[in-house]
Amino acid sequence: MNHLTRRPRRNRKSDVIRDLVQENHVSVHDLIYPLFITEGQNQTVAIPSMPGISRFTLDRTLDEIGQCMELGIKTFAPFPNIPEAKKDRFALESKNPEGLYLKAVSEIKRQFPGVILATDVAMDPYSSDGHDGVVDNGEIINDASLEVLGQMALAQAQAGADIIAPSDMMDGRVAHIRNILDKHAFYNVSIMSYTAKYASAYYGPFRDALESAPKHGDKKTYQMNPANSREALIEAELDTAEGADYLMVKPALSYLDVIKLLRDNSNLPIVAYNVSGEYAMVKAAAQNGWIDGEKIMLETLLSMKRAGADIILTYFAKEFAQYLKK
Ligand code: PBG
């Protein structure tokens, strides 16, 4: 036997030592909880492909936020489920101050001034085409989309949004939104840009939740090709120059290398979106008894922190906070 001077196992010899040398942690302060809001009252509609996640009417959304606040979750990303009859080519419902989303934003902020809301800017929940931009002859028209997205962002800021989160992937939208916000003196409203958002099949359950799947075609002319990582640096460079306050990578789990890449090339906070399909896979396997759902949740969130994410948008937020309280 050689004499072993270096024994990495010494740093793993007990719980206390392991805690002492632990490099990364997940805290409730790092998490943003997405919420699906639907019209009506007193209703909670389970989403079959996302066990544990529901669409809530506004009254129930407020209850849910109250519970999460008690658990220490204070930042939320609401998304609207808009009835088909209110959708059109130009997503006009997104600017309706009496519409579901803007009313929800102002009501949440009124009841919970301490809550931070990161609102979604993209056309798909309100678009009769189910696309994130304006469709003309099957094509997504970039600059016409910017007009709509800018107005949507302004309406959200007026409703009380703290952070505007454009998820549309149109070119130039961060600069366009920053400009409009500043013109209306919303200097303190932040922009959390979906910087490297990939054309991913992992969004399937989310599109079930919002009934927002594209009616035709796919999103490959605006969302990124999953094969590319250098391209994420181009997006990051542009978003940074255009005034983004946060850079997001989405999905997260199959894109940990992209999270790391942006971490190493930017000093802005990096956000990972642990998307619906990633959540659904864990839940499905756990329900079958094939994995330990709770341990996989913890390991998954930790992997995103280790890759370099400061913040994680995750459907596990509430469950994670409940786990901590146990
Ligand atoms: C669309 C949007 C999507 C998600 C967030 N915003 C889906 C898409 O691009 O089709 C997906 C989130 C998830 O899967 O959890 N603007």
Tab-separated table of C-alpha atoms and ligand atoms in Angstrom:
chain	number	residue	atom	x	y	z
A	1	MET	CA	0.000	0.000	0.000
A	2	ASN	CA	1.245	3.467	-0.954
A	3	HIS	CA	1.131	6.089	1.726
A	4	LEU	CA	-1.820	8.335	0.779
A	5	THR	CA	-1.204	11.946	1.801
A	6	ARG	CA	-4.138	13.307	-0.129
A	7	ARG	CA	-7.450	11.863	0.938
A	8	PRO	CA	-10.426	13.915	-0.358
A	9	ARG	CA	-12.693	11.679	1.726
A	10	ARG	CA	-11.519	13.526	4.869
A	11	ASN	CA	-13.739	16.411	3.753
A	12	ARG	CA	-16.722	14.096	3.530
A	13	LYS	CA	-16.388	12.369	6.871
A	14	SER	CA	-19.446	13.786	8.638
A	15	ASP	CA	-22.556	15.866	8.057
A	16	VAL	CA	-21.005	18.869	9.759
A	17	ILE	CA	-17.806	18.662	7.709
A	18	ARG	CA	-19.786	18.150	4.527
A	19	ASP	CA	-21.860	21.255	5.331
A	20	LEU	CA	-18.678	23.169	6.088
A	21	VAL	CA	-17.155	22.507	2.677
A	22	GLN	CA	-20.359	22.729	0.644
A	23	GLU	CA	-19.767	25.082	-2.285
A	24	ASN	CA	-23.285	25.810	-3.488
A	25	HIS	CA	-26.640	26.266	-1.809
A	26	VAL	CA	-30.227	26.781	-2.871
A	27	SER	CA	-32.226	29.259	-0.854
A	28	VAL	CA	-35.847	30.414	-1.112
A	29	HIS	CA	-34.392	33.840	-1.900
A	30	ASP	CA	-33.079	32.478	-5.203
A	31	LEU	CA	-36.416	31.228	-6.457
A	32	ILE	CA	-39.135	32.689	-8.665
A	33	TYR	CA	-42.456	30.858	-8.703
A	34	PRO	CA	-44.438	30.854	-11.985
A	35	LEU	CA	-48.212	31.146	-11.592
A	36	PHE	CA	-50.922	30.390	-14.154
A	37	ILE	CA	-53.908	32.728	-13.855
A	38	THR	CA	-57.302	32.081	-15.416
A	39	GLU	CA	-60.583	34.024	-15.634
A	40	GLY	CA	-63.463	33.496	-13.226
A	41	GLN	CA	-63.740	33.043	-9.502
A	42	ASN	CA	-63.151	30.432	-6.906
A	43	GLN	CA	-61.565	27.908	-9.233
A	44	THR	CA	-58.443	25.810	-9.203
A	45	VAL	CA	-57.910	23.765	-12.350
A	46	ALA	CA	-55.212	21.101	-12.127
A	47	ILE	CA	-52.863	20.807	-15.097
A	48	PRO	CA	-52.596	17.073	-15.824
A	49	SER	CA	-49.089	17.246	-17.308
A	50	MET	CA	-47.802	19.253	-14.291
A	51	PRO	CA	-48.856	17.406	-11.117
A	52	GLY	CA	-49.039	19.823	-8.194
A	53	ILE	CA	-49.459	22.885	-10.444
A	54	SER	CA	-52.817	24.469	-11.263
A	55	ARG	CA	-54.415	27.374	-12.996
A	56	PHE	CA	-55.917	29.682	-10.399
A	57	THR	CA	-58.584	32.340	-10.676
A	58	LEU	CA	-57.375	35.661	-9.266
A	59	ASP	CA	-58.887	35.140	-5.799
A	60	ARG	CA	-57.155	31.752	-5.541
A	61	THR	CA	-53.940	33.237	-6.927
A	62	LEU	CA	-53.953	35.708	-4.044
A	63	ASP	CA	-54.400	32.827	-1.570
A	64	GLU	CA	-51.536	30.953	-3.191
A	65	ILE	CA	-49.270	34.009	-3.021
A	66	GLY	CA	-50.180	34.478	0.640
A	67	GLN	CA	-49.140	30.891	1.393
A	68	CYS	CA	-45.901	31.255	-0.556
A	69	MET	CA	-45.029	34.511	1.239
A	70	GLU	CA	-45.300	32.678	4.567
A	71	LEU	CA	-42.863	30.127	3.202
A	72	GLY	CA	-40.430	32.845	2.147
A	73	ILE	CA	-41.132	32.882	-1.616
A	74	LYS	CA	-41.575	36.518	-2.596
A	75	THR	CA	-41.026	36.705	-6.328
A	76	PHE	CA	-43.577	35.425	-8.821
A	77	ALA	CA	-43.848	35.130	-12.584
A	78	PRO	CA	-47.533	35.189	-13.527
A	79	PHE	CA	-48.754	33.901	-16.921
A	80	PRO	CA	-52.311	34.327	-18.244
A	81	ASN	CA	-54.627	31.660	-19.642
A	82	ILE	CA	-56.709	33.686	-22.124
A	83	PRO	CA	-59.939	32.299	-23.623
A	84	GLU	CA	-59.700	31.647	-27.362
A	85	ALA	CA	-62.448	34.215	-28.080
A	86	LYS	CA	-60.220	37.023	-26.739
A	87	LYS	CA	-57.232	36.155	-28.906
A	88	ASP	CA	-56.387	37.982	-32.120
A	89	ARG	CA	-53.486	38.538	-34.520
A	90	PHE	CA	-52.130	41.518	-32.589
A	91	ALA	CA	-52.605	40.280	-29.019
A	92	LEU	CA	-54.762	43.318	-28.229
A	93	GLU	CA	-56.039	41.742	-25.004
A	94	SER	CA	-52.526	42.123	-23.582
A	95	LYS	CA	-53.072	45.899	-23.377
A	96	ASN	CA	-56.582	45.817	-21.943
A	97	PRO	CA	-56.341	47.407	-18.473
A	98	GLU	CA	-59.548	45.583	-17.527
A	99	GLY	CA	-58.215	42.281	-18.875
A	100	LEU	CA	-57.246	39.298	-16.741
A	101	TYR	CA	-53.509	39.835	-16.648
A	102	LEU	CA	-53.166	43.553	-15.957
A	103	LYS	CA	-55.921	43.460	-13.364
A	104	ALA	CA	-54.210	40.537	-11.681
A	105	VAL	CA	-50.883	42.386	-11.610
A	106	SER	CA	-52.374	45.499	-10.009
A	107	GLU	CA	-54.471	43.501	-7.549
A	108	ILE	CA	-51.520	41.358	-6.445
A	109	LYS	CA	-49.358	44.446	-5.919
A	110	ARG	CA	-52.191	46.175	-4.037
A	111	GLN	CA	-52.693	43.261	-1.643
A	112	PHE	CA	-49.034	42.309	-1.335
A	113	PRO	CA	-46.840	45.391	-1.774
A	114	GLY	CA	-43.835	43.303	-0.723
A	115	VAL	CA	-44.220	40.869	-3.600
A	116	ILE	CA	-41.972	41.214	-6.647
A	117	LEU	CA	-43.674	40.468	-9.951
A	118	ALA	CA	-41.764	39.482	-13.067
A	119	THR	CA	-44.325	39.847	-15.835
A	120	ASP	CA	-44.212	38.000	-19.141
A	121	VAL	CA	-43.876	39.917	-22.382
A	122	ALA	CA	-44.658	37.822	-25.464
A	123	MET	CA	-47.696	37.569	-27.682
A	124	ASP	CA	-48.419	33.840	-27.524
A	125	PRO	CA	-50.963	33.745	-24.653
A	126	TYR	CA	-53.090	36.364	-26.479
A	127	SER	CA	-52.301	35.494	-30.099
A	128	SER	CA	-54.778	33.678	-32.343
A	129	ASP	CA	-51.703	32.286	-34.115
A	130	GLY	CA	-50.127	31.043	-30.884
A	131	HIS	CA	-46.848	32.739	-31.795
A	132	ASP	CA	-44.741	35.150	-29.752
A	133	GLY	CA	-44.759	37.775	-32.518
A	134	VAL	CA	-46.978	39.112	-35.308
A	135	VAL	CA	-47.579	36.581	-38.064
A	136	ASP	CA	-47.936	37.641	-41.685
A	137	ASN	CA	-48.252	35.006	-44.368
A	138	GLY	CA	-46.742	32.392	-42.085
A	139	GLU	CA	-43.765	34.610	-41.249
A	140	ILE	CA	-43.023	36.156	-37.831
A	141	ILE	CA	-42.450	39.855	-38.484
A	142	ASN	CA	-39.776	41.156	-36.122
A	143	ASP	CA	-40.212	44.926	-36.112
A	144	ALA	CA	-44.014	44.884	-36.154
A	145	SER	CA	-43.811	42.575	-33.131
A	146	LEU	CA	-41.613	45.087	-31.286
A	147	GLU	CA	-44.420	47.655	-31.450
A	148	VAL	CA	-46.832	45.234	-29.769
A	149	LEU	CA	-44.289	44.039	-27.196
A	150	GLY	CA	-43.326	47.585	-26.256
A	151	GLN	CA	-46.951	48.544	-25.615
A	152	MET	CA	-47.473	45.340	-23.620
A	153	ALA	CA	-44.429	46.062	-21.449
A	154	LEU	CA	-45.600	49.624	-20.827
A	155	ALA	CA	-49.086	48.436	-19.834
A	156	GLN	CA	-47.524	45.970	-17.383
A	157	ALA	CA	-45.305	48.650	-15.863
A	158	GLN	CA	-48.372	50.882	-15.482
A	159	ALA	CA	-50.154	48.007	-13.741
A	160	GLY	CA	-47.290	47.771	-11.238
A	161	ALA	CA	-44.838	45.183	-12.594
A	162	ASP	CA	-41.411	45.309	-10.946
A	163	ILE	CA	-39.563	43.342	-13.596
A	164	ILE	CA	-40.480	43.011	-17.273
A	165	ALA	CA	-39.496	39.603	-18.631
A	166	PRO	CA	-39.569	39.443	-22.432
A	167	SER	CA	-39.775	35.783	-23.483
A	168	ASP	CA	-40.423	36.396	-27.175
A	169	MET	CA	-36.897	36.302	-28.680
A	170	MET	CA	-37.512	39.111	-31.194
A	171	ASP	CA	-34.343	41.015	-32.138
A	172	GLY	CA	-33.969	44.380	-30.447
A	173	ARG	CA	-36.766	43.972	-27.959
A	174	VAL	CA	-34.733	44.774	-24.865
A	175	ALA	CA	-33.647	48.165	-26.263
A	176	HIS	CA	-37.148	48.865	-27.529
A	177	ILE	CA	-38.745	48.065	-24.166
A	178	ARG	CA	-36.064	49.977	-22.201
A	179	ASN	CA	-36.718	53.014	-24.375
A	180	ILE	CA	-40.467	52.968	-23.912
A	181	LEU	CA	-40.171	52.402	-20.164
A	182	ASP	CA	-37.711	55.268	-19.787
A	183	LYS	CA	-39.822	57.591	-21.951
A	184	HIS	CA	-42.614	57.044	-19.450
A	185	ALA	CA	-40.288	57.492	-16.462
A	186	PHE	CA	-40.337	53.808	-15.463
A	187	TYR	CA	-36.576	54.003	-14.850
A	188	ASN	CA	-36.797	51.604	-11.948
A	189	VAL	CA	-38.669	48.854	-13.738
A	190	SER	CA	-36.125	46.138	-14.543
A	191	ILE	CA	-35.758	43.927	-17.583
A	192	MET	CA	-35.137	40.213	-17.127
A	193	SER	CA	-34.405	39.069	-20.652
A	194	TYR	CA	-34.953	35.527	-21.862
A	195	THR	CA	-31.521	35.788	-23.475
A	196	ALA	CA	-30.810	32.229	-24.597
A	197	LYS	CA	-34.231	30.739	-25.103
A	198	TYR	CA	-34.118	27.577	-27.141
A	199	ALA	CA	-36.742	26.085	-29.487
A	200	SER	CA	-37.427	23.262	-27.079
A	201	ALA	CA	-39.857	20.385	-26.723
A	202	TYR	CA	-39.564	20.876	-22.957
A	203	TYR	CA	-42.228	23.621	-23.122
A	204	GLY	CA	-45.051	21.167	-23.918
A	205	PRO	CA	-46.771	21.127	-20.493
A	206	PHE	CA	-46.609	24.945	-20.248
A	207	ARG	CA	-48.445	25.219	-23.569
A	208	ASP	CA	-51.081	22.831	-22.143
A	209	ALA	CA	-51.397	25.097	-19.106
A	210	LEU	CA	-51.944	28.247	-21.165
A	211	GLU	CA	-53.560	26.598	-24.209
A	212	SER	CA	-51.020	28.624	-26.160
A	213	ALA	CA	-49.415	26.130	-28.567
A	214	PRO	CA	-48.675	27.563	-32.043
A	215	LYS	CA	-51.602	26.933	-34.425
A	216	HIS	CA	-49.186	26.396	-37.291
A	217	GLY	CA	-45.449	26.012	-37.757
A	218	ASP	CA	-42.926	26.082	-34.942
A	219	LYS	CA	-40.837	28.716	-33.147
A	220	LYS	CA	-37.514	27.925	-34.803
A	221	THR	CA	-37.173	31.246	-36.652
A	222	TYR	CA	-36.963	33.108	-33.342
A	223	GLN	CA	-36.040	30.667	-30.569
A	224	MET	CA	-32.499	29.275	-30.670
A	225	ASN	CA	-31.318	25.994	-32.132
A	226	PRO	CA	-30.569	23.539	-29.265
A	227	ALA	CA	-27.334	22.636	-31.066
A	228	ASN	CA	-25.803	26.083	-30.492
A	229	SER	CA	-23.953	27.625	-27.578
A	230	ARG	CA	-21.721	30.343	-29.095
A	231	GLU	CA	-24.908	31.942	-30.384
A	232	ALA	CA	-25.971	32.410	-26.759
A	233	LEU	CA	-22.993	34.768	-26.357
A	234	ILE	CA	-24.247	36.907	-29.241
A	235	GLU	CA	-27.661	37.146	-27.581
A	236	ALA	CA	-26.036	37.934	-24.229
A	237	GLU	CA	-23.859	40.652	-25.758
A	238	LEU	CA	-26.883	42.304	-27.408
A	239	ASP	CA	-29.154	42.066	-24.361
A	240	THR	CA	-26.424	43.534	-22.164
A	241	ALA	CA	-25.771	46.401	-24.570
A	242	GLU	CA	-29.515	47.020	-24.848
A	243	GLY	CA	-29.888	47.379	-21.096
A	244	ALA	CA	-30.974	44.026	-19.678
A	245	ASP	CA	-30.660	43.720	-15.886
A	246	TYR	CA	-30.734	39.904	-15.853
A	247	LEU	CA	-29.849	37.277	-18.461
A	248	MET	CA	-31.912	34.102	-18.604
A	249	VAL	CA	-31.162	30.646	-20.001
A	250	LYS	CA	-34.116	28.452	-20.859
A	251	PRO	CA	-34.612	25.505	-20.522
A	252	ALA	CA	-32.105	24.857	-17.755
A	253	LEU	CA	-31.376	21.192	-17.189
A	254	SER	CA	-30.263	20.257	-20.704
A	255	TYR	CA	-28.528	23.639	-20.980
A	256	LEU	CA	-26.334	23.764	-17.876
A	257	ASP	CA	-23.336	24.364	-20.135
A	258	VAL	CA	-25.032	27.502	-21.485
A	259	ILE	CA	-25.704	28.731	-17.942
A	260	LYS	CA	-22.018	28.242	-17.183
A	261	LEU	CA	-21.011	29.964	-20.418
A	262	LEU	CA	-23.042	33.077	-19.639
A	263	ARG	CA	-21.863	33.015	-16.008
A	264	ASP	CA	-18.248	33.033	-17.184
A	265	ASN	CA	-18.851	35.812	-19.702
A	266	SER	CA	-21.102	38.208	-17.842
A	267	ASN	CA	-21.302	39.955	-14.519
A	268	LEU	CA	-25.070	40.324	-14.700
A	269	PRO	CA	-27.228	38.017	-12.585
A	270	ILE	CA	-27.914	34.778	-14.479
A	271	VAL	CA	-31.363	33.228	-14.318
A	272	ALA	CA	-32.159	29.575	-15.091
A	273	TYR	CA	-35.698	28.624	-16.125
A	274	ASN	CA	-36.360	25.089	-14.879
A	275	VAL	CA	-39.180	24.633	-17.405
A	276	SER	CA	-42.443	22.717	-17.408
A	277	GLY	CA	-41.148	19.603	-19.204
A	278	GLU	CA	-38.278	19.257	-16.736
A	279	TYR	CA	-40.770	19.456	-13.895
A	280	ALA	CA	-43.157	17.001	-15.572
A	281	MET	CA	-40.434	14.385	-16.079
A	282	VAL	CA	-39.478	14.435	-12.409
A	283	LYS	CA	-43.101	14.260	-11.279
A	284	ALA	CA	-43.991	11.436	-13.675
A	285	ALA	CA	-41.065	9.271	-12.618
A	286	ALA	CA	-41.692	10.022	-8.927
A	287	GLN	CA	-45.373	9.109	-9.243
A	288	ASN	CA	-44.330	5.798	-10.701
A	289	GLY	CA	-42.024	5.200	-7.769
A	290	TRP	CA	-39.043	5.088	-10.116
A	291	ILE	CA	-37.120	7.928	-8.475
A	292	ASP	CA	-37.171	9.766	-5.170
A	293	GLY	CA	-38.961	12.950	-6.279
A	294	GLU	CA	-37.838	15.084	-3.357
A	295	LYS	CA	-34.159	14.175	-3.649
A	296	ILE	CA	-34.253	14.680	-7.424
A	297	MET	CA	-35.834	18.103	-6.916
A	298	LEU	CA	-33.021	19.132	-4.567
A	299	GLU	CA	-30.296	17.746	-6.820
A	300	THR	CA	-31.810	19.390	-9.897
A	301	LEU	CA	-32.049	22.848	-8.336
A	302	LEU	CA	-28.557	22.515	-6.915
A	303	SER	CA	-27.155	21.585	-10.332
A	304	MET	CA	-28.427	24.882	-11.717
A	305	LYS	CA	-26.789	26.847	-8.930
A	306	ARG	CA	-23.554	24.911	-9.430
A	307	ALA	CA	-23.644	25.719	-13.148
A	308	GLY	CA	-23.697	29.392	-12.180
A	309	ALA	CA	-27.330	30.478	-11.931
A	310	ASP	CA	-28.064	33.108	-9.303
A	311	ILE	CA	-31.808	32.774	-9.692
A	312	ILE	CA	-34.063	29.855	-10.658
A	313	LEU	CA	-37.568	30.113	-12.047
A	314	THR	CA	-39.113	26.841	-11.002
A	315	TYR	CA	-42.452	25.112	-10.498
A	316	PHE	CA	-40.755	23.434	-7.521
A	317	ALA	CA	-40.469	26.741	-5.635
A	318	LYS	CA	-43.324	26.138	-3.217
A	319	GLU	CA	-42.512	22.471	-2.694
A	320	PHE	CA	-38.872	23.355	-2.039
A	321	ALA	CA	-39.892	25.974	0.533
A	322	GLN	CA	-42.218	23.444	2.192
A	323	TYR	CA	-39.377	20.927	2.290
A	324	LEU	CA	-37.166	23.469	4.088
A	325	LYS	CA	-39.867	24.003	6.724
A	326	LYS	CA	-40.076	20.281	7.515
B	1	PBG	C1	-43.710	31.779	-24.397
B	1	PBG	C2	-43.212	31.068	-23.190
B	1	PBG	C3	-43.005	29.694	-23.126
B	1	PBG	C4	-42.576	29.412	-21.832
B	1	PBG	C5	-42.507	30.619	-21.131
B	1	PBG	N1	-42.898	31.641	-21.994
B	1	PBG	C6	-43.268	28.631	-24.110
B	1	PBG	C7	-42.907	28.831	-25.529
B	1	PBG	O1	-41.953	29.548	-25.867
B	1	PBG	O2	-43.606	28.252	-26.349
B	1	PBG	C8	-42.277	28.023	-21.356
B	1	PBG	C9	-42.115	27.815	-19.898
B	1	PBG	C10	-42.153	26.392	-19.476
B	1	PBG	O3	-42.154	25.454	-20.296
B	1	PBG	O4	-42.185	26.174	-18.261
B	1	PBG	N2	-43.533	33.128	-24.490
